[in-house]
CSV table of C-alpha atoms in Angstrom, one decimal:
chain,number,residue,atom,x,y,z
I,1,UNK,CA,-24.9,-42.2,-29.0
I,2,UNK,CA,-28.4,-42.6,-30.3
I,3,UNK,CA,-31.3,-40.2,-28.9
I,4,UNK,CA,-32.7,-41.0,-25.7
I,5,UNK,CA,-35.4,-38.0,-26.2
I,6,UNK,CA,-38.0,-40.7,-25.3
I,7,UNK,CA,-36.6,-42.1,-22.1
I,8,UNK,CA,-35.5,-38.5,-20.9
I,9,UNK,CA,-38.9,-37.9,-21.3
I,10,UNK,CA,-40.6,-40.4,-19.4
I,11,UNK,CA,-38.1,-39.8,-16.7
I,12,UNK,CA,-38.3,-36.0,-16.7
I,13,UNK,CA,-42.2,-36.2,-16.1
I,14,UNK,CA,-42.3,-34.4,-19.8
I,15,UNK,CA,-44.7,-35.1,-22.5
I,16,UNK,CA,-43.1,-37.1,-25.2
I,17,UNK,CA,-44.6,-35.9,-28.7
I,18,UNK,CA,-44.1,-37.9,-32.2
I,19,UNK,CA,-45.0,-38.7,-35.3
I,20,UNK,CA,-46.1,-41.4,-37.2
I,21,UNK,CA,-43.7,-42.7,-40.2
I,22,UNK,CA,-45.8,-44.4,-43.2
I,23,UNK,CA,-43.7,-44.1,-45.9
I,24,UNK,CA,-40.3,-45.4,-46.5
I,25,UNK,CA,-37.2,-44.1,-47.4
I,26,UNK,CA,-33.7,-43.0,-45.8
I,27,UNK,CA,-33.9,-39.5,-46.8
I,28,UNK,CA,-37.3,-39.2,-46.5
I,29,UNK,CA,-37.1,-40.6,-42.6
I,30,UNK,CA,-34.0,-37.8,-41.9
I,31,UNK,CA,-36.5,-35.2,-43.3
I,32,UNK,CA,-38.9,-35.9,-40.6
I,33,UNK,CA,-36.3,-36.4,-37.8
I,34,UNK,CA,-34.9,-33.3,-38.5
I,35,UNK,CA,-38.5,-31.2,-38.9
I,36,UNK,CA,-38.5,-29.8,-35.4
I,37,UNK,CA,-37.1,-29.8,-32.1
I,38,UNK,CA,-40.1,-30.5,-30.1
I,39,UNK,CA,-40.1,-34.2,-31.7
I,40,UNK,CA,-39.0,-36.8,-29.4
I,41,UNK,CA,-39.8,-39.8,-31.2
I,42,UNK,CA,-41.0,-41.5,-34.1
I,43,UNK,CA,-42.8,-44.3,-35.2
I,44,UNK,CA,-41.8,-46.8,-37.8
I,45,UNK,CA,-45.1,-48.0,-38.9
I,46,UNK,CA,-44.4,-51.9,-40.2
I,47,UNK,CA,-48.0,-52.7,-39.7
I,48,UNK,CA,-50.4,-50.4,-41.8
I,49,UNK,CA,-47.3,-48.2,-43.0
I,50,UNK,CA,-45.8,-49.4,-46.5
I,51,UNK,CA,-42.4,-49.7,-44.8
I,52,UNK,CA,-41.3,-53.2,-44.8
I,53,UNK,CA,-40.1,-54.7,-41.3
I,54,UNK,CA,-37.0,-56.5,-43.3
I,55,UNK,CA,-35.0,-54.5,-44.3
I,56,UNK,CA,-37.0,-51.3,-43.9
I,57,UNK,CA,-37.0,-51.0,-40.3
I,58,UNK,CA,-33.0,-50.9,-39.7
I,59,UNK,CA,-32.4,-48.8,-42.6
I,60,UNK,CA,-35.2,-46.2,-41.0
I,61,UNK,CA,-34.0,-46.7,-37.6
I,62,UNK,CA,-30.2,-45.9,-38.6
I,63,UNK,CA,-31.6,-42.7,-40.8
I,64,UNK,CA,-33.6,-41.5,-37.7
I,65,UNK,CA,-30.9,-41.8,-35.3
I,66,UNK,CA,-28.1,-40.5,-37.4
I,67,UNK,CA,-30.1,-37.5,-38.7
I,68,UNK,CA,-28.4,-34.7,-35.8
I,69,UNK,CA,-25.6,-34.8,-34.5
I,70,UNK,CA,-24.1,-36.5,-31.0
I,71,UNK,CA,-27.8,-38.3,-30.8
I,72,UNK,CA,-29.9,-35.2,-30.3
I,73,UNK,CA,-32.7,-36.3,-32.4
I,74,UNK,CA,-35.8,-38.1,-32.2
I,75,UNK,CA,-35.9,-42.0,-30.8
I,76,UNK,CA,-37.0,-44.2,-33.3
I,77,UNK,CA,-39.8,-46.6,-32.2
I,78,UNK,CA,-40.6,-49.6,-34.4
I,79,UNK,CA,-44.0,-50.9,-34.4
I,80,UNK,CA,-44.2,-54.6,-35.8
I,81,UNK,CA,-46.7,-56.0,-38.4
I,82,UNK,CA,-47.7,-59.2,-36.7
I,83,UNK,CA,-50.3,-58.3,-33.4
I,84,UNK,CA,-51.0,-59.5,-30.4
I,85,UNK,CA,-53.3,-61.9,-31.4
I,86,UNK,CA,-51.0,-63.7,-33.2
I,87,UNK,CA,-47.8,-66.1,-32.6
I,88,UNK,CA,-45.4,-64.4,-35.0
I,89,UNK,CA,-44.5,-61.4,-32.7
I,90,UNK,CA,-41.2,-62.7,-30.9
I,91,UNK,CA,-38.9,-62.9,-34.0
I,92,UNK,CA,-40.6,-59.7,-34.9
I,93,UNK,CA,-39.7,-57.9,-32.0
I,94,UNK,CA,-36.0,-59.5,-31.9
I,95,UNK,CA,-35.3,-58.0,-35.2
I,96,UNK,CA,-36.7,-54.6,-34.3
I,97,UNK,CA,-34.4,-54.3,-31.3
I,98,UNK,CA,-31.3,-55.7,-33.2
I,99,UNK,CA,-32.1,-53.0,-35.8
I,100,UNK,CA,-31.3,-50.6,-33.3
I,101,UNK,CA,-34.8,-49.6,-32.1
I,102,UNK,CA,-35.1,-47.6,-28.8
I,103,UNK,CA,-38.6,-48.7,-28.4
I,104,UNK,CA,-41.2,-51.5,-29.4
I,105,UNK,CA,-44.5,-51.1,-30.1
I,106,UNK,CA,-47.2,-54.3,-30.3
I,107,UNK,CA,-50.2,-53.8,-31.5
I,108,UNK,CA,-53.4,-55.6,-29.9
I,109,UNK,CA,-52.0,-56.7,-27.2
I,110,UNK,CA,-55.0,-58.0,-25.3
I,111,UNK,CA,-54.0,-60.4,-22.2
I,112,UNK,CA,-51.4,-59.6,-19.3
I,113,UNK,CA,-49.8,-63.3,-20.8
I,114,UNK,CA,-49.2,-61.9,-23.8
I,115,UNK,CA,-47.8,-58.9,-22.5
I,116,UNK,CA,-45.5,-61.1,-20.3
I,117,UNK,CA,-44.4,-62.7,-23.1
I,118,UNK,CA,-43.5,-59.0,-25.4
I,119,UNK,CA,-41.5,-58.4,-22.2
I,120,UNK,CA,-39.7,-61.3,-22.7
I,121,UNK,CA,-38.8,-61.1,-25.9
I,122,UNK,CA,-37.4,-57.4,-25.6
I,123,UNK,CA,-35.3,-58.1,-22.4
I,124,UNK,CA,-31.9,-60.1,-22.4
I,125,UNK,CA,-31.4,-62.8,-19.4
I,126,UNK,CA,-32.4,-62.6,-16.7
I,127,UNK,CA,-35.2,-60.5,-17.2
I,128,UNK,CA,-36.2,-62.1,-20.8
I,129,UNK,CA,-35.2,-64.7,-23.4
I,130,UNK,CA,-33.7,-62.0,-25.8
I,131,UNK,CA,-31.1,-63.5,-27.9
I,132,UNK,CA,-28.0,-61.5,-27.9
I,133,UNK,CA,-25.5,-61.5,-31.1
I,134,UNK,CA,-26.6,-58.3,-33.6
I,135,UNK,CA,-23.3,-56.8,-35.4
I,136,UNK,CA,-26.1,-53.4,-35.7
I,137,UNK,CA,-28.0,-52.7,-33.0
I,138,UNK,CA,-25.0,-51.2,-30.8
I,139,UNK,CA,-24.0,-49.3,-33.8
I,140,UNK,CA,-27.0,-47.9,-34.4
I,141,UNK,CA,-26.7,-46.6,-30.6
I,142,UNK,CA,-23.1,-45.8,-30.9
I,143,UNK,CA,-21.9,-47.4,-28.1
I,144,UNK,CA,-19.9,-51.1,-28.1
I,145,UNK,CA,-21.4,-54.6,-28.2
I,146,UNK,CA,-20.6,-55.4,-24.3
I,147,UNK,CA,-22.0,-51.5,-23.3
I,148,UNK,CA,-25.0,-52.4,-26.0
I,149,UNK,CA,-26.0,-56.0,-23.7
I,150,UNK,CA,-25.3,-53.9,-20.3
I,151,UNK,CA,-27.5,-51.3,-20.6
I,152,UNK,CA,-30.2,-52.3,-23.3
I,153,UNK,CA,-32.9,-53.6,-20.9
I,154,UNK,CA,-32.7,-50.5,-18.6
I,155,UNK,CA,-33.1,-48.3,-22.3
I,156,UNK,CA,-35.4,-49.9,-24.4
I,157,UNK,CA,-39.6,-48.8,-23.7
I,158,UNK,CA,-42.0,-51.8,-24.2
I,159,UNK,CA,-45.0,-50.4,-25.5
I,160,UNK,CA,-48.3,-52.5,-25.9
I,161,UNK,CA,-51.4,-51.1,-27.6
I,162,UNK,CA,-54.7,-51.4,-26.1
I,163,UNK,CA,-57.1,-51.4,-28.7
I,164,UNK,CA,-60.0,-53.5,-28.2
I,165,UNK,CA,-62.4,-54.8,-25.7
I,166,UNK,CA,-60.7,-57.6,-24.6
I,167,UNK,CA,-57.8,-55.5,-23.6
I,168,UNK,CA,-59.7,-52.7,-22.2
I,169,UNK,CA,-61.3,-55.8,-19.7
I,170,UNK,CA,-57.8,-56.7,-18.9
I,171,UNK,CA,-56.1,-53.1,-18.6
I,172,UNK,CA,-55.5,-53.6,-15.1
I,173,UNK,CA,-53.7,-56.7,-15.6
I,174,UNK,CA,-51.7,-55.9,-18.4
I,175,UNK,CA,-50.5,-52.6,-16.8
I,176,UNK,CA,-49.3,-54.8,-13.6
I,177,UNK,CA,-46.9,-56.5,-16.0
I,178,UNK,CA,-43.4,-56.0,-14.9
I,179,UNK,CA,-41.4,-54.4,-17.5
I,180,UNK,CA,-44.6,-53.1,-19.8
I,181,UNK,CA,-43.7,-49.3,-19.7
I,182,UNK,CA,-46.6,-48.0,-21.7
I,183,UNK,CA,-50.0,-48.7,-22.3
I,184,UNK,CA,-51.2,-47.1,-25.7
I,185,UNK,CA,-54.5,-46.4,-26.7
I,186,UNK,CA,-55.2,-47.1,-30.4
I,187,UNK,CA,-58.9,-45.4,-30.6
I,188,UNK,CA,-59.3,-46.1,-34.2
I,189,UNK,CA,-59.5,-50.1,-33.7
I,190,UNK,CA,-60.6,-49.4,-30.4
I,191,UNK,CA,-63.7,-47.5,-31.7
I,192,UNK,CA,-64.6,-50.2,-34.3
I,193,UNK,CA,-63.8,-53.0,-31.5
I,194,UNK,CA,-66.4,-51.5,-29.1
I,195,UNK,CA,-69.1,-51.1,-32.1
I,196,UNK,CA,-68.3,-47.6,-32.9
I,197,UNK,CA,-67.4,-45.1,-35.4
I,198,UNK,CA,-63.6,-44.1,-35.8
I,199,UNK,CA,-63.0,-40.7,-34.4
I,200,UNK,CA,-63.7,-38.0,-36.5
I,201,UNK,CA,-61.5,-36.5,-35.3
I,202,UNK,CA,-62.7,-37.2,-32.1
I,203,UNK,CA,-63.9,-40.2,-30.2
I,204,UNK,CA,-67.2,-41.1,-29.9
I,205,UNK,CA,-67.8,-39.8,-26.0
I,206,UNK,CA,-68.3,-43.4,-25.0
I,207,UNK,CA,-65.2,-44.2,-26.2
I,208,UNK,CA,-63.9,-41.3,-24.8
I,209,UNK,CA,-64.8,-42.4,-21.2
I,210,UNK,CA,-63.0,-45.8,-21.9
I,211,UNK,CA,-60.1,-44.1,-23.2
I,212,UNK,CA,-60.0,-42.2,-20.1
I,213,UNK,CA,-60.4,-45.5,-17.9
I,214,UNK,CA,-57.2,-46.8,-19.4
I,215,UNK,CA,-55.2,-43.2,-18.7
I,216,UNK,CA,-56.6,-44.1,-15.4
I,217,UNK,CA,-55.6,-47.6,-15.0
I,218,UNK,CA,-51.8,-46.5,-16.7
I,219,UNK,CA,-51.2,-44.1,-14.1
I,220,UNK,CA,-52.6,-46.2,-11.3
I,221,UNK,CA,-49.9,-48.8,-12.0
I,222,UNK,CA,-47.2,-46.1,-12.2
I,223,UNK,CA,-46.7,-46.7,-16.3
I,224,UNK,CA,-47.1,-44.1,-19.0
I,225,UNK,CA,-50.2,-43.6,-21.1
I,226,UNK,CA,-50.2,-42.7,-24.6
I,227,UNK,CA,-52.3,-41.7,-27.5
I,228,UNK,CA,-52.7,-41.7,-31.0
I,229,UNK,CA,-53.7,-38.1,-32.1
I,230,UNK,CA,-54.1,-36.6,-35.9
I,231,UNK,CA,-53.4,-33.0,-35.4
I,232,UNK,CA,-52.0,-30.4,-33.1
I,233,UNK,CA,-54.6,-29.0,-31.1
I,234,UNK,CA,-56.0,-32.7,-30.2
I,235,UNK,CA,-52.7,-33.4,-29.1
I,236,UNK,CA,-52.5,-30.1,-27.0
I,237,UNK,CA,-55.5,-31.5,-25.5
I,238,UNK,CA,-54.4,-34.9,-24.8
I,239,UNK,CA,-51.3,-33.4,-23.2
I,240,UNK,CA,-53.3,-31.0,-20.6
I,241,UNK,CA,-55.3,-34.5,-19.8
I,242,UNK,CA,-52.1,-36.1,-18.7
I,243,UNK,CA,-50.9,-38.6,-21.5
I,244,UNK,CA,-47.3,-39.0,-21.1
I,245,UNK,CA,-46.5,-39.5,-25.3
I,246,UNK,CA,-49.0,-38.1,-28.2
I,247,UNK,CA,-48.8,-38.8,-31.7
I,248,UNK,CA,-49.3,-35.2,-33.1
I,249,UNK,CA,-49.6,-35.9,-37.0
I,250,UNK,CA,-48.4,-38.7,-39.6
I,251,UNK,CA,-45.7,-38.4,-42.5
I,252,UNK,CA,-48.5,-38.3,-45.4
I,253,UNK,CA,-51.1,-36.3,-43.2
I,254,UNK,CA,-48.5,-33.5,-43.0
I,255,UNK,CA,-47.2,-33.4,-46.4
I,256,UNK,CA,-51.0,-33.2,-47.7
I,257,UNK,CA,-52.0,-30.5,-45.2
I,258,UNK,CA,-48.9,-28.8,-46.2
I,259,UNK,CA,-49.4,-29.0,-49.8
I,260,UNK,CA,-53.2,-28.2,-49.8
I,261,UNK,CA,-52.4,-25.2,-47.0
I,262,UNK,CA,-50.0,-23.4,-49.6
I,263,UNK,CA,-51.7,-23.9,-52.8
I,264,UNK,CA,-55.2,-22.7,-51.0
I,265,UNK,CA,-53.1,-19.8,-50.0
I,266,UNK,CA,-51.8,-19.6,-53.8
I,267,UNK,CA,-55.0,-19.4,-55.5
I,268,UNK,CA,-56.9,-17.7,-52.5
């Protein structure tokens, strides 16, 4: 069975650390998935990364879930390219989940109405309107099609990104939507939306106040709260603040830093 690492971390109230995957390739994804025993999830970024949703997401999900034996590796999370301000999210959620993703991440969800739509597209009836029929989702989970149908609603995490002023204003209503599991703070677009520079590396103090408000709102509604970080020390700080799901680095960031550090040591 594919990894339940993310869901298990949520259920045990442990911090789930992850990595952002922005570059495609089966072997690349597998290498990242095998990189650390502390890795709970990997976001397959089909929004700003160069991984196409079709067919790249499905191949990458399979590579991640098959990277370690007995489903012992990280959970694959697919961030779809369409944002919450568009009308094109429904088919993209369907494709990502039919590819076997363990969680769906939808950018720029700014209203409770959109959050309810995302949940409905992510759940089979009677909880939603997701259609059944993929020959691949259950195989990527390592279960039968009937078992997938019976268990998917309880084992797929729905994650919505809070990253603009409208979403901040509606955060309580979004968090209250039944079926939304995680509010994910996107500090870069959030900063821009509020009229501040992007984090360098930390957000502006005024943006930081709002980030803490989102954390409080999520926990007040009994939901998890996630945030994007760009380094281990930054991620450790967010963990101490109570964030439940934290990005630590990206594939490109880690690769660049690793090469730079090794060469710097070689020429020192």
